[in-house]
Structure formats: structure tokens, C-alpha cells
C-alpha atoms as a PDB file:
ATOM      1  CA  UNK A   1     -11.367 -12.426  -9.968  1.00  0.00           C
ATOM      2  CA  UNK A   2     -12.580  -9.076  -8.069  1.00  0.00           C
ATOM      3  CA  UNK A   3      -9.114  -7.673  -7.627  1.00  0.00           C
ATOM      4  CA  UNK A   4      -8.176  -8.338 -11.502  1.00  0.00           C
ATOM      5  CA  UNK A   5     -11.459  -6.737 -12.013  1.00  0.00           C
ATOM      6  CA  UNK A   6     -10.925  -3.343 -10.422  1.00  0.00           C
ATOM      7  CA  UNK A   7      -7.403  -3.560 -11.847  1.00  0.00           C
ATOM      8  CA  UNK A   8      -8.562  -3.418 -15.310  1.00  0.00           C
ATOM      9  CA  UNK A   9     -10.950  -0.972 -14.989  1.00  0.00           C
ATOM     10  CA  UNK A  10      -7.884   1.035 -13.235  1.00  0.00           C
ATOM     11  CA  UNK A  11      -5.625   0.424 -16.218  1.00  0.00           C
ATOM     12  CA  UNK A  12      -8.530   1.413 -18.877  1.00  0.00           C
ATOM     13  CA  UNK A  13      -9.171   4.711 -16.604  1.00  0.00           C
ATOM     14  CA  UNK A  14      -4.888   5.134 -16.863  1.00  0.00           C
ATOM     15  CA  UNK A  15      -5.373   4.093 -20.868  1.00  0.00           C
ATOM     16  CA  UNK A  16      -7.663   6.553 -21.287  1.00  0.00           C
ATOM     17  CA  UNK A  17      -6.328   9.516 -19.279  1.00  0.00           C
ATOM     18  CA  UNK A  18      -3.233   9.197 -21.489  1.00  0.00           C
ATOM     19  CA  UNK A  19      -4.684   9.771 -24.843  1.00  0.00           C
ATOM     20  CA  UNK A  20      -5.437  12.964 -23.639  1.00  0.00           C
ATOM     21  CA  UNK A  21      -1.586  13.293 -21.543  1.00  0.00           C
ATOM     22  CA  UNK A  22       1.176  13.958 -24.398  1.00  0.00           C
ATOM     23  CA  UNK A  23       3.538  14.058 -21.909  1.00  0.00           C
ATOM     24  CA  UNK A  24       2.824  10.644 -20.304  1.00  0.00           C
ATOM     25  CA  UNK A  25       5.565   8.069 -19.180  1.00  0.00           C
ATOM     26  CA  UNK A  26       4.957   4.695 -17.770  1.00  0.00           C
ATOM     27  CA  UNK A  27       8.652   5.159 -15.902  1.00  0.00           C
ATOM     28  CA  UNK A  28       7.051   8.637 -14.342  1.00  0.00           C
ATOM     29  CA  UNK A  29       4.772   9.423 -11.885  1.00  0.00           C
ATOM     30  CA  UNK A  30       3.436  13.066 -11.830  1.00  0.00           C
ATOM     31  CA  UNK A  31       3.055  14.273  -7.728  1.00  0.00           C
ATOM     32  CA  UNK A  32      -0.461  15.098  -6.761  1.00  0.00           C
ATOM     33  CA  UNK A  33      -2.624  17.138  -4.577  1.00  0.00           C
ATOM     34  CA  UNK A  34      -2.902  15.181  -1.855  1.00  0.00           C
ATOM     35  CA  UNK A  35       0.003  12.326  -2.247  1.00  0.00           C
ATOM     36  CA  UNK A  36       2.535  11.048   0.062  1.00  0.00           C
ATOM     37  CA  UNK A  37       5.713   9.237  -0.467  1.00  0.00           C
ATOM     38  CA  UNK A  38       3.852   5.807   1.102  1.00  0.00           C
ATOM     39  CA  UNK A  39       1.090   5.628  -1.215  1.00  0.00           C
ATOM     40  CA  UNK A  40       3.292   6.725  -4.292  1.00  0.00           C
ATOM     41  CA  UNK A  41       5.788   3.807  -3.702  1.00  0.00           C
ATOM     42  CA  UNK A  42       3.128   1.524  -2.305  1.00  0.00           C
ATOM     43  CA  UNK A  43       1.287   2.123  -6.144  1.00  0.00           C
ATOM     44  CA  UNK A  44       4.181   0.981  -7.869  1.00  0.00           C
ATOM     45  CA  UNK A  45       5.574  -1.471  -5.395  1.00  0.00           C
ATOM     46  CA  UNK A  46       8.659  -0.270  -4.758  1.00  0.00           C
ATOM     47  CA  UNK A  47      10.135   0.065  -1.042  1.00  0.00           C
ATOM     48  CA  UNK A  48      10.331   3.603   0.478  1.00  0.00           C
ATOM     49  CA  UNK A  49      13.773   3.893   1.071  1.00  0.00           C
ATOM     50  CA  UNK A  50      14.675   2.772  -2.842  1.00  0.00           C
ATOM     51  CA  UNK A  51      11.829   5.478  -4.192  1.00  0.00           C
ATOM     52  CA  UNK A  52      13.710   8.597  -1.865  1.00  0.00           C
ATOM     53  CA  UNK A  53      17.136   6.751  -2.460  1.00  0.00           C
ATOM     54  CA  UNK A  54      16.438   6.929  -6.747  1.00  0.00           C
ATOM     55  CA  UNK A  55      14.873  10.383  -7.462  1.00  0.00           C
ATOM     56  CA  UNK A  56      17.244  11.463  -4.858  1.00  0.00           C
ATOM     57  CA  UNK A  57      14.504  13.381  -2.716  1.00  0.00           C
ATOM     58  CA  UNK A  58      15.948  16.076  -0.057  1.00  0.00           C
ATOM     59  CA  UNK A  59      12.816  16.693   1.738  1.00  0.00           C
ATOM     60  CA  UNK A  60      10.267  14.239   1.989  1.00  0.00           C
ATOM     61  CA  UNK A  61       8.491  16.062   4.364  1.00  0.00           C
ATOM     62  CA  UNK A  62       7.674  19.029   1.272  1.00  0.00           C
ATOM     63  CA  UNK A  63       6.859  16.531  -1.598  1.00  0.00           C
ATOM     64  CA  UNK A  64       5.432  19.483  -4.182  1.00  0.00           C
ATOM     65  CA  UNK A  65       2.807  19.066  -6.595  1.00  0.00           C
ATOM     66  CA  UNK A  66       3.899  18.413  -9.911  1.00  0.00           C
ATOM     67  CA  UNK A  67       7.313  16.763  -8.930  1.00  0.00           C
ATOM     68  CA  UNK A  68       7.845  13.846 -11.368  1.00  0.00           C
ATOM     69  CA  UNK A  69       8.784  10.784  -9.696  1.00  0.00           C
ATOM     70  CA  UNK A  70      10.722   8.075 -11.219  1.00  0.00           C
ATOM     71  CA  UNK A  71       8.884   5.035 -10.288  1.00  0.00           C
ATOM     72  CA  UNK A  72      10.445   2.073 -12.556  1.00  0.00           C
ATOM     73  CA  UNK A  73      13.558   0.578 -11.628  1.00  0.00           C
ATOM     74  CA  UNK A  74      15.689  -2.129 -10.778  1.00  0.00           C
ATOM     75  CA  UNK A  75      17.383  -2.682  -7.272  1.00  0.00           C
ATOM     76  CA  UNK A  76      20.632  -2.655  -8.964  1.00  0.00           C
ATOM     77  CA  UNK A  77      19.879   1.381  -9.972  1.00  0.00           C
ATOM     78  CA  UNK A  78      19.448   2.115  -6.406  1.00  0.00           C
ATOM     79  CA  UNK A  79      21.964   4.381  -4.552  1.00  0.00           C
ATOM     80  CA  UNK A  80      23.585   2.954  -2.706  1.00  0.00           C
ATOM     81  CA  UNK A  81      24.795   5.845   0.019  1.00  0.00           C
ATOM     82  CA  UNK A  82      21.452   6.386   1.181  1.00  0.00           C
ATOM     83  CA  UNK A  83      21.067   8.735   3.687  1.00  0.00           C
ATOM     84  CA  UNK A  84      18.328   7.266   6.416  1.00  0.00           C
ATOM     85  CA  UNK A  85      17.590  10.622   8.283  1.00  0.00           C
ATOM     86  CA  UNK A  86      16.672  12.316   4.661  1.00  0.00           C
ATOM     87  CA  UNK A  87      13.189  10.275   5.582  1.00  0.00           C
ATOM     88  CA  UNK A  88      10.598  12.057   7.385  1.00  0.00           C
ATOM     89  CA  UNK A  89      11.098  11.317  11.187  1.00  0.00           C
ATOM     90  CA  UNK A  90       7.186   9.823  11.047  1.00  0.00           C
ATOM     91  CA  UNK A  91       8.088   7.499   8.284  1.00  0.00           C
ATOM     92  CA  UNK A  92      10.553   6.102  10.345  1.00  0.00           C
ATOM     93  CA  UNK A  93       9.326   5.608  13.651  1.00  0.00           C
ATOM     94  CA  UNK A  94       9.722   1.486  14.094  1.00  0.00           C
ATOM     95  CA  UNK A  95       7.271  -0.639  16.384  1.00  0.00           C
ATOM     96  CA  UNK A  96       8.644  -3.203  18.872  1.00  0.00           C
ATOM     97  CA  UNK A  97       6.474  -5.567  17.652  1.00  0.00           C
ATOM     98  CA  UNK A  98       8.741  -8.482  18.531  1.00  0.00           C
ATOM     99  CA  UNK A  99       6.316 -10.001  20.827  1.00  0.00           C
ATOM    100  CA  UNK A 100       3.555  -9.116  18.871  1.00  0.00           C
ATOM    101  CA  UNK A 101       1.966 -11.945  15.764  1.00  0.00           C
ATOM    102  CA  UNK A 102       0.177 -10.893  12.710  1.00  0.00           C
ATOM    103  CA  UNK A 103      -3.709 -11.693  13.028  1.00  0.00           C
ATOM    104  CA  UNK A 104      -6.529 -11.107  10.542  1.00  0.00           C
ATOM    105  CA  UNK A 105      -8.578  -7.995  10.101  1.00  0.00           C
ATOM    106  CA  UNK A 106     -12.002  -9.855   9.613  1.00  0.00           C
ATOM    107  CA  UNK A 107     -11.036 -13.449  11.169  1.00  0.00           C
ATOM    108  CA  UNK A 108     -15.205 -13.954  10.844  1.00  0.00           C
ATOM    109  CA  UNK A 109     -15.314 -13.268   7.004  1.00  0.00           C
ATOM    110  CA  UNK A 110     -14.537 -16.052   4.549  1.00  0.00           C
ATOM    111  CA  UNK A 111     -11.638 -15.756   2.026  1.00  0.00           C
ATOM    112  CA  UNK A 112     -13.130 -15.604  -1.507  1.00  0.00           C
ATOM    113  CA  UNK A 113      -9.508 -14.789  -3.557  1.00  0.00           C
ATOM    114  CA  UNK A 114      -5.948 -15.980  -2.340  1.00  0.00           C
ATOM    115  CA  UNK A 115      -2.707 -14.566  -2.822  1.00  0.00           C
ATOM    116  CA  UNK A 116      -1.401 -15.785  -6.616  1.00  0.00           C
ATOM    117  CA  UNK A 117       1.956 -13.815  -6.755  1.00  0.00           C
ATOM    118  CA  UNK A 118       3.653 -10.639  -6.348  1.00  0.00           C
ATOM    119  CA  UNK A 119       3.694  -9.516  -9.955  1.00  0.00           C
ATOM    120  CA  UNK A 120       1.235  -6.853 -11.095  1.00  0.00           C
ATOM    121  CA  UNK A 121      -0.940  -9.241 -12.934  1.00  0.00           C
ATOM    122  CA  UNK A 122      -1.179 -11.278  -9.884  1.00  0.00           C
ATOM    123  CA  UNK A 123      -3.689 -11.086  -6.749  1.00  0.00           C
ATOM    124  CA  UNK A 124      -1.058  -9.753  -4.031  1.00  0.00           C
ATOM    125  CA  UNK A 125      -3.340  -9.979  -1.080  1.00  0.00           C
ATOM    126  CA  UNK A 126      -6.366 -11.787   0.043  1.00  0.00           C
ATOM    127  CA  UNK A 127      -9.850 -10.918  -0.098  1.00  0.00           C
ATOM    128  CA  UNK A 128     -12.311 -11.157   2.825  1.00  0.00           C
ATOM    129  CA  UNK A 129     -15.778 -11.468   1.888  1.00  0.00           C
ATOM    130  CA  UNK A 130     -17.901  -9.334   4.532  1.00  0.00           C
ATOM    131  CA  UNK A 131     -21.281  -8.359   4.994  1.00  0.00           C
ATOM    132  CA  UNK A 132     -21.271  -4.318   4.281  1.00  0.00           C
ATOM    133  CA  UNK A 133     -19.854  -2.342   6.851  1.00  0.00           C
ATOM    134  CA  UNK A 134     -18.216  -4.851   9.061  1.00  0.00           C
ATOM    135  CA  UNK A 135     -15.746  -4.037  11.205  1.00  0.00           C
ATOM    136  CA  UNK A 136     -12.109  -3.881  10.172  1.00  0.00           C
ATOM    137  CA  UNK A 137      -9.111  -4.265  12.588  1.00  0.00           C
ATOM    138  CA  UNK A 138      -5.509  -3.589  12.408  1.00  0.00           C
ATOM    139  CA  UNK A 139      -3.631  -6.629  11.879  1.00  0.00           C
ATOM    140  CA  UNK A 140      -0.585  -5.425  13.815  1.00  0.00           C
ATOM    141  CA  UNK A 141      -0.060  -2.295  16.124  1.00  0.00           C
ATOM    142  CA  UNK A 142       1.906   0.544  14.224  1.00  0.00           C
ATOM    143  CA  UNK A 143       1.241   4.175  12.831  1.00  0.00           C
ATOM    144  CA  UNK A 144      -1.224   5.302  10.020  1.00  0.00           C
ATOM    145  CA  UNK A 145       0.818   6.194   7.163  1.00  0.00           C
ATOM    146  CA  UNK A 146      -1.577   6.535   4.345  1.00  0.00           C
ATOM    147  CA  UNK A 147      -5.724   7.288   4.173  1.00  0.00           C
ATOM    148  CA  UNK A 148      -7.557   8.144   0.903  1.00  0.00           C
ATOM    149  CA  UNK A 149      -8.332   6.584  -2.475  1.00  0.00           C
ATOM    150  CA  UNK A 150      -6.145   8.129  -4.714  1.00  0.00           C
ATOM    151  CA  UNK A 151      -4.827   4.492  -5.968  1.00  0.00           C
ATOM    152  CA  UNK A 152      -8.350   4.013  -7.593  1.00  0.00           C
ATOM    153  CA  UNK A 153      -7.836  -0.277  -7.319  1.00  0.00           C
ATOM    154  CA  UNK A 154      -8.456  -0.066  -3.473  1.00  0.00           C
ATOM    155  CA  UNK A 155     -10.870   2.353  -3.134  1.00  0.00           C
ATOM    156  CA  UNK A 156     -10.757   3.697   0.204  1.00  0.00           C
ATOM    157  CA  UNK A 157      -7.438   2.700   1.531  1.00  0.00           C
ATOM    158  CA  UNK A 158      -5.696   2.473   4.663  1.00  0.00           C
ATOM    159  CA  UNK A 159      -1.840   1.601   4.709  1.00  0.00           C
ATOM    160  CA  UNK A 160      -0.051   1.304   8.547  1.00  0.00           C
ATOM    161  CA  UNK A 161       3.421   0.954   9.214  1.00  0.00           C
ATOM    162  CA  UNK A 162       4.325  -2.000  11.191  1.00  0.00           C
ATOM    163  CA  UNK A 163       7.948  -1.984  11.414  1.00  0.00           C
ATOM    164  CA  UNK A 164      10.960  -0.561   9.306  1.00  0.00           C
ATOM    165  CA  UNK A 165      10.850  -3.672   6.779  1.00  0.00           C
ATOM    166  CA  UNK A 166       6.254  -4.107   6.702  1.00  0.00           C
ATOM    167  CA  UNK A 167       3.043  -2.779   5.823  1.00  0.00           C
ATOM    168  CA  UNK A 168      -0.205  -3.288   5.649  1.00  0.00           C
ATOM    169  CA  UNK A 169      -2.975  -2.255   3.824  1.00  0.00           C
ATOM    170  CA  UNK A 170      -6.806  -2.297   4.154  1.00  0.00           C
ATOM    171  CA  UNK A 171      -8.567  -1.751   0.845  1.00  0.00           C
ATOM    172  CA  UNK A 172     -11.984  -1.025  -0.506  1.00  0.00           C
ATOM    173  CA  UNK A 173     -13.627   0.220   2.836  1.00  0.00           C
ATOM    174  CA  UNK A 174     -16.957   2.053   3.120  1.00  0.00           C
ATOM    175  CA  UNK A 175     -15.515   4.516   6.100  1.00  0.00           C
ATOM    176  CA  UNK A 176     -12.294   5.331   7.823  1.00  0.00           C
ATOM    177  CA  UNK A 177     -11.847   6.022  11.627  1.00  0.00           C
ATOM    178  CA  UNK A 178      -8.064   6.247  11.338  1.00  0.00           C
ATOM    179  CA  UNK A 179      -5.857   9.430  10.412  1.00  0.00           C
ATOM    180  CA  UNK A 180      -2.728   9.831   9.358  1.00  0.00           C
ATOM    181  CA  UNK A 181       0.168   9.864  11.277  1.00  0.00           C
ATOM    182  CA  UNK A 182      -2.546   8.352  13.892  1.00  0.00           C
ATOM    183  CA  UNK A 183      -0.940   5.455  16.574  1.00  0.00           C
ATOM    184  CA  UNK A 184      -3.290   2.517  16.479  1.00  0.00           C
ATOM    185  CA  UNK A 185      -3.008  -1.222  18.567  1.00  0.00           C
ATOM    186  CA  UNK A 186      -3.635  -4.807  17.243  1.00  0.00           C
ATOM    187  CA  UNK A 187      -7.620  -5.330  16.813  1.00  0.00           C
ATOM    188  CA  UNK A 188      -8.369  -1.600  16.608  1.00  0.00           C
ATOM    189  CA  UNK A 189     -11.185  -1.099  14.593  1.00  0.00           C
ATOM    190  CA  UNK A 190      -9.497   0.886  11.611  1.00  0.00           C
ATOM    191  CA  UNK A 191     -12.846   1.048   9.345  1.00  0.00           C
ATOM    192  CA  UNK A 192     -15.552  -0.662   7.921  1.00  0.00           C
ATOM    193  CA  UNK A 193     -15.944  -2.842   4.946  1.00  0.00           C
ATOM    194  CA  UNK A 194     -17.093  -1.878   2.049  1.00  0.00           C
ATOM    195  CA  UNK A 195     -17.274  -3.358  -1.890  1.00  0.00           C
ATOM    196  CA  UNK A 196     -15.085  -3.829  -5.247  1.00  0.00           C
ATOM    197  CA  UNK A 197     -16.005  -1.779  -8.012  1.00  0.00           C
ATOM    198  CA  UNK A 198     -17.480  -5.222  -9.379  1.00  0.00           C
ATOM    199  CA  UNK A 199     -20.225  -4.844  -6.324  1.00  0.00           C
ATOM    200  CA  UNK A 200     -18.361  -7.842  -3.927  1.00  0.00           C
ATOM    201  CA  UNK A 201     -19.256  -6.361  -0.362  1.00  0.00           C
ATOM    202  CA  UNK A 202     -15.846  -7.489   1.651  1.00  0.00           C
ATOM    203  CA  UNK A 203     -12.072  -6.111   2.781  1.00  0.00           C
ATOM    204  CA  UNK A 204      -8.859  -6.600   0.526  1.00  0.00           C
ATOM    205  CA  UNK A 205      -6.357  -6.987   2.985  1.00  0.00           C
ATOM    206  CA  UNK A 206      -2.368  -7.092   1.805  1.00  0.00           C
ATOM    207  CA  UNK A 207       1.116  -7.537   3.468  1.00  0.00           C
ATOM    208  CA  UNK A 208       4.053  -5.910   2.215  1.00  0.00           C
ATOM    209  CA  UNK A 209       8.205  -6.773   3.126  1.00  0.00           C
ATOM    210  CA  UNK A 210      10.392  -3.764   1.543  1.00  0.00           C
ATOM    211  CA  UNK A 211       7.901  -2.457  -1.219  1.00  0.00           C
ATOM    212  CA  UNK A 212       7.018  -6.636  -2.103  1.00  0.00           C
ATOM    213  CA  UNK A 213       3.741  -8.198  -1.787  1.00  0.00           C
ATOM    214  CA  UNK A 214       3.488 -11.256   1.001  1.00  0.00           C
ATOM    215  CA  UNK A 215       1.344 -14.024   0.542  1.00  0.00           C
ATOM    216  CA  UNK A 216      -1.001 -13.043   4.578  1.00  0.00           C
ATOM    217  CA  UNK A 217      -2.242 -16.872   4.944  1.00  0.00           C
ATOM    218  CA  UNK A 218       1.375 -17.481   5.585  1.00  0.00           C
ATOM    219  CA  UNK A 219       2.236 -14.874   7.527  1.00  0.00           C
ATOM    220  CA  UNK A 220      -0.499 -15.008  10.048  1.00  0.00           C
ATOM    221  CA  UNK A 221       0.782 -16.397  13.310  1.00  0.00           C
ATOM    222  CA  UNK A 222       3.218 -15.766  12.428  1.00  0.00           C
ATOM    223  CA  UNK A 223       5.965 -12.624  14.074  1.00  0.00           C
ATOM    224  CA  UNK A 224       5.711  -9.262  13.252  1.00  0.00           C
ATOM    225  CA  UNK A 225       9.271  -7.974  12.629  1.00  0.00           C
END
């Protein structure tokens, strides 16, 4: 399948980075140069709140380069005194989107891999296919919380904030027209489409409730809360 595809090819590149890494450790992550808290815990599917909440973060807002992360864990070795205002003030701001129903980001392109599970070795979104450079729109109104392609499986990759509890995320496009931190409405256009790494021109499109991949056929239609 094109996701499993790219993932491999990300794992080899990971593989292969750490022969030349003594210091590697699959329960680390190692902050850099251009990472943000959203991205980091979207990587390793954990939930925000649980990635502050476990390295015990003071200051999201001055995440330094070179900070190791602990990124493997179990709910149960969450804190559970979490202090909410210890998360930057943009990571937090909600949307009333109470009124408001999830809707595709390419409703004209056909869906060429379905959700299988929310386990790594599972497809946790569904993939659009898309003639290059088509037009891709927000699914939901909400804030920009991530741009860039530092998680090499998604290419260029746009995550928005929907809500305290979801996310979204746009994957593999050829251009962005969003930045960070950027407000955006339902239907926006957000980017365009662009390919996998295995050439398939299209949009990888994936829904996520507290750090946990969402099957999107079933949520479409359905409320954003």
C-alpha cells in the first residue's frame, strides 16, 4: 500500500541513521531545529497534554534543540496533576465547532487506501487519489499548528487544531498556503496535492482524538467536537 510504502522507506532512513547514532533510543526523541511539541507527539502518536504531562516540560513555548524527549509510554505513566496553563496559550485555543461537521479535503478525488487500524503498522488515515496539484481544503475550521516535512512519511505536512480533543492532518502536498499559528475556515484551500515517495499523485488525509488515529469515512458528517 502507498502509506506502508513511504513508511518503510522512513524506518530504513531511521535504521540507517542509527548505525551511525551510538547514542540512539527508540524510547527518545532528540529535539530539532525546527520542531514543535505538535509534530513531535503527532510522530509518535501520543496526545499533547500526555507528551508535556511525561517529560514534565515547563515551557513549551522555548522547546531547545537537543532536549531529549521521552516519547514511549503508557497512559498509566502519565502524571496525573497536570498543569493545563504549562501549554502554550496557542496550543490551547479551542474552536466552537459545535455546529460545525467534518467534510473531506478532496470530496472529487477517489479513495485508493482506507483506514486499517491505529497501530503503527496500520494505514491510520485515508488516501485521496488526485490529479497533481489539486486543491486541498481544511476539513474543519481551527488554527495551523504544524507546517513542514520533518516527519519524512508525509512529506509536506499540514496538522490544524480543531478542538481541545482533534486534529487533522494533510500529508504529502506539493505546496503550502497555510502558516503556523495561521486561523483558517472549513473549505479553505490549505495546499495542493502532491505524491508518495512511491510516485501516487494524491492527499493523505488523517483524523486524530487525543494523540489516536480515527478511522475519517466514519467521522465525516459527522460533529466536530
Amino acid at each position: 500500500m502507498i502509506f506502508k510504502t513511504s513508511m518503510m522507506i522512513f524506518l530504513s532512513m531511521i535504521l540507517a541513521n542509527c548505525s551511525n547514532n551510538q547514542t540512539w533510543d527508540p524510547y527518545l526523541y532528540v529535539v530539532k531545529k525546527g520542531d514543535n511539541l505538535y509534530q513531535i507527539s503527532w510522530q509518535f502518536r501520543v496526545s499533547l497534554k500526555d507528551l508535556i504531562a511525561v517529560n514534565g516540560i515547563k515551557n513549551p513555548d522555548a522547546l531547545q534543540v537537543g532536549t531529549r524527549l521521552r516519547v514511549n509510554f503508557t497512559k498509566q505513566e502519565v502524571p496525573q496533576n497536570l498543569v493545563v496553563k504549562s501549554i502554550p496559550q496557542k496550543m490551547l485555543n479551542g474552536n466552537a465547532n459545535t455546529a460545525e461537521v467534518w467534510k473531506s479535503p478532496a470530496a472529487e478525488g477517489e479513495i485508493t487506501n482506507s483506514f486499517t487500524g491505529n497501530s503503527p503498522k496500520d494505514y491510520s488515515g485515508v488516501y485521496y487519489k488526485l490529479p497533481l496539484a489539486s486543491p486541498v481544503r481544511a476539513s474543519a475550521r481551527g488554527t495551523v499548528v504544524y507546517v513542514g516535512s520533518a516527519i519524512k512519511a508525509y512529506g509536506n505536512l499540514i496538522i490544524i487544531k480543531h478542538s481541545d480533543r482533534y486534529l487533522s492532518a494533510y500529508g504529502f502536498l506539493k505546496t503550502i498556503s497555510v502558516a503556523e499559528g495561521q486561523q483558517i475556515k472549513q473549505g479553505d484551500v490549505i495546499g495542493n496535492s502532491g505524491a508518495t515517495i512511491a510516485g501516487e499523485p494524491g492527499v493523505h488525509f488523517e483524523i486524530r482524538e487525543d494523540g489516536e488515529p480515527k478511522d475519517p469515512s466514519r467521522l465525516l458528517g459527522t460533529t466536530v467536537s
